[in-house]
Short mmCIF file of C-alpha atoms in Angstrom, two decimals:
data_model
loop_
_atom_site.label_atom_id
_atom_site.label_comp_id
_atom_site.label_asym_id
_atom_site.label_seq_id
_atom_site.Cartn_x
_atom_site.Cartn_y
_atom_site.Cartn_z
CA UNK M 1 -0.02 -0.06 0.00
CA UNK M 2 1.34 3.44 -0.86
CA UNK M 3 2.13 6.27 1.44
CA UNK M 4 -1.19 7.74 2.52
CA UNK M 5 -1.86 11.19 4.11
CA UNK M 6 -4.41 11.33 6.90
CA UNK M 7 -5.84 14.56 7.89
CA UNK M 8 -7.64 16.05 10.89
CA UNK M 9 -8.62 19.42 12.02
CA UNK M 10 -9.08 20.94 15.58
CA UNK M 11 -11.33 24.09 15.84
CA UNK M 12 -11.18 25.89 19.17
CA UNK M 13 -14.75 26.46 20.45
CA UNK M 14 -15.67 28.49 23.73
CA UNK M 15 -13.19 28.10 26.55
CA UNK M 16 -10.77 25.33 25.90
CA UNK M 17 -13.24 23.08 24.21
CA UNK M 18 -12.16 21.83 20.75
CA UNK M 19 -14.16 20.21 18.00
CA UNK M 20 -12.04 17.59 16.27
CA UNK M 21 -12.81 16.51 12.79
CA UNK M 22 -11.61 13.93 10.39
CA UNK M 23 -13.35 12.85 7.14
CA UNK M 24 -17.07 12.88 8.07
CA UNK M 25 -16.57 12.32 11.78
CA UNK M 26 -16.09 14.74 14.78
CA UNK M 27 -15.86 14.67 18.41
CA UNK M 28 -15.28 17.11 21.34
CA UNK M 29 -12.04 17.28 23.07
CA UNK M 30 -11.94 19.35 26.30
CA UNK M 31 -10.18 19.74 29.67
CA UNK M 32 -11.54 18.61 33.10
CA UNK M 33 -12.86 21.40 35.27
CA UNK M 34 -9.64 21.44 37.40
CA UNK M 35 -7.65 22.29 34.26
CA UNK M 36 -9.84 25.14 33.17
CA UNK M 37 -12.36 23.09 30.88
CA UNK M 38 -15.92 22.17 31.02
CA UNK M 39 -15.35 18.39 31.07
CA UNK M 40 -17.32 17.63 27.93
CA UNK M 41 -14.86 15.24 26.49
CA UNK M 42 -11.51 13.66 26.87
CA UNK M 43 -8.56 15.97 26.86
CA UNK M 44 -5.84 15.68 24.17
CA UNK M 45 -3.57 13.54 26.28
CA UNK M 46 -6.30 11.22 27.13
CA UNK M 47 -7.17 11.04 23.44
CA UNK M 48 -3.60 9.92 22.75
CA UNK M 49 -3.96 7.07 25.18
CA UNK M 50 -7.21 6.06 23.66
CA UNK M 51 -5.85 6.17 20.24
CA UNK M 52 -3.03 3.86 21.27
CA UNK M 53 -5.42 1.32 22.76
CA UNK M 54 -7.91 1.54 19.82
CA UNK M 55 -5.04 1.08 17.38
CA UNK M 56 -3.83 -2.14 19.23
CA UNK M 57 -7.37 -3.42 19.37
CA UNK M 58 -7.90 -2.85 15.68
CA UNK M 59 -4.53 -4.63 14.79
CA UNK M 60 -5.65 -7.51 17.03
CA UNK M 61 -8.96 -7.88 15.06
CA UNK M 62 -7.43 -7.47 11.62
CA UNK M 63 -4.59 -10.01 12.25
CA UNK M 64 -6.17 -12.56 14.59
CA UNK M 65 -6.94 -15.04 11.91
CA UNK M 66 -3.31 -14.86 10.61
CA UNK M 67 -2.19 -16.04 14.05
CA UNK M 68 -5.12 -18.48 14.39
CA UNK M 69 -6.32 -16.86 17.50
CA UNK M 70 -9.91 -16.60 18.27
CA UNK M 71 -11.07 -14.22 21.03
CA UNK M 72 -14.42 -13.29 22.47
CA UNK M 73 -13.35 -10.01 23.94
CA UNK M 74 -10.35 -7.66 23.91
CA UNK M 75 -9.77 -4.60 25.84
CA UNK M 76 -6.62 -2.40 26.14
CA UNK M 77 -6.21 -0.23 29.36
CA UNK M 78 -3.75 2.43 28.93
CA UNK M 79 -2.21 4.89 31.39
CA UNK M 80 0.56 7.39 31.21
CA UNK M 81 2.62 9.68 33.40
CA UNK M 82 2.68 13.42 32.54
CA UNK M 83 3.92 16.17 34.70
CA UNK M 84 1.39 19.04 34.26
CA UNK M 85 3.92 21.62 35.59
CA UNK M 86 5.42 21.40 32.15
CA UNK M 87 2.35 22.55 30.33
CA UNK M 88 1.61 25.15 33.04
CA UNK M 89 5.15 26.46 32.60
CA UNK M 90 5.72 26.04 36.30
CA UNK M 91 8.84 24.04 35.87
CA UNK M 92 11.18 23.07 33.05
CA UNK M 93 10.13 19.45 32.58
CA UNK M 94 9.05 17.51 29.68
CA UNK M 95 5.54 18.61 28.46
CA UNK M 96 4.48 15.19 27.14
CA UNK M 97 4.37 11.68 28.62
CA UNK M 98 7.37 10.29 30.26
CA UNK M 99 5.97 6.80 30.23
CA UNK M 100 2.96 5.07 28.85
CA UNK M 101 1.83 1.61 30.05
CA UNK M 102 -0.89 -0.73 28.87
CA UNK M 103 -2.51 -4.03 29.79
CA UNK M 104 -4.24 -6.17 27.01
CA UNK M 105 -7.05 -8.14 28.24
CA UNK M 106 -8.06 -11.02 26.02
CA UNK M 107 -10.73 -13.66 26.36
CA UNK M 108 -9.26 -16.59 24.41
CA UNK M 109 -8.55 -20.22 24.72
CA UNK M 110 -5.22 -19.93 22.98
CA UNK M 111 -2.01 -20.84 24.89
CA UNK M 112 -0.17 -17.99 26.56
CA UNK M 113 2.84 -18.55 24.34
CA UNK M 114 0.82 -18.00 21.19
CA UNK M 115 -1.04 -14.89 22.68
CA UNK M 116 2.37 -13.46 23.71
CA UNK M 117 3.65 -13.79 20.17
CA UNK M 118 0.46 -12.29 18.96
CA UNK M 119 0.75 -9.30 21.33
CA UNK M 120 4.37 -8.78 20.18
CA UNK M 121 3.17 -8.65 16.60
CA UNK M 122 0.41 -6.13 17.71
CA UNK M 123 3.01 -3.89 19.31
CA UNK M 124 5.26 -4.01 16.30
CA UNK M 125 2.42 -3.32 13.86
CA UNK M 126 0.39 -0.58 15.55
CA UNK M 127 1.03 2.75 13.75
CA UNK M 128 0.02 4.75 16.81
CA UNK M 129 2.44 2.83 18.95
CA UNK M 130 5.15 3.27 16.44
CA UNK M 131 4.49 6.98 16.33
CA UNK M 132 4.70 7.38 20.11
CA UNK M 133 7.82 5.26 20.41
CA UNK M 134 9.94 6.62 17.67
CA UNK M 135 10.90 10.22 16.70
CA UNK M 136 8.63 11.76 14.09
CA UNK M 137 9.15 14.89 12.11
CA UNK M 138 6.77 17.53 13.39
CA UNK M 139 6.80 20.64 11.39
CA UNK M 140 4.54 23.71 10.96
CA UNK M 141 3.64 24.10 7.27
CA UNK M 142 2.38 27.62 7.39
CA UNK M 143 0.72 30.38 9.49
CA UNK M 144 -2.50 31.51 7.79
CA UNK M 145 -3.67 34.97 8.94
CA UNK M 146 -7.37 35.39 8.39
CA UNK M 147 -9.46 38.64 8.62
CA UNK M 148 -10.86 39.41 12.02
CA UNK M 149 -14.05 41.18 12.45
CA UNK M 150 -14.77 42.90 15.63
CA UNK M 151 -18.44 42.54 16.63
CA UNK M 152 -19.83 45.49 18.62
#
């Protein structure tokens, strides 16, 4: 499959609420009240954790037959450590996660060795996991200044 460009947009609403869109889908990203939001959705760093778990779950579903593994249920619980003092500019610490951990819960009759091999493949194949684990080029394309109308 050739290189594919995925796109998304994030449109700031009232306060720190953001309407995120990609293709024909949208969802709300917000901060909890203790971080200045209205708690109407996951915050961006929680969304990253959810994206990792979702990606691993999708890889599991797509490749289970290749590994001859049948499962009734699969859940990925993800947690990460982040020092909010970095975001708040209180101290000069890393702004992002310092560690992300996950547990894969799978209801299957497959032997543990086979499941371990399958999980290793999931970890290697998940694009979100690869993006988090390895340096990626992050660059600003442009700053687009749009007219601003003052409403009186």
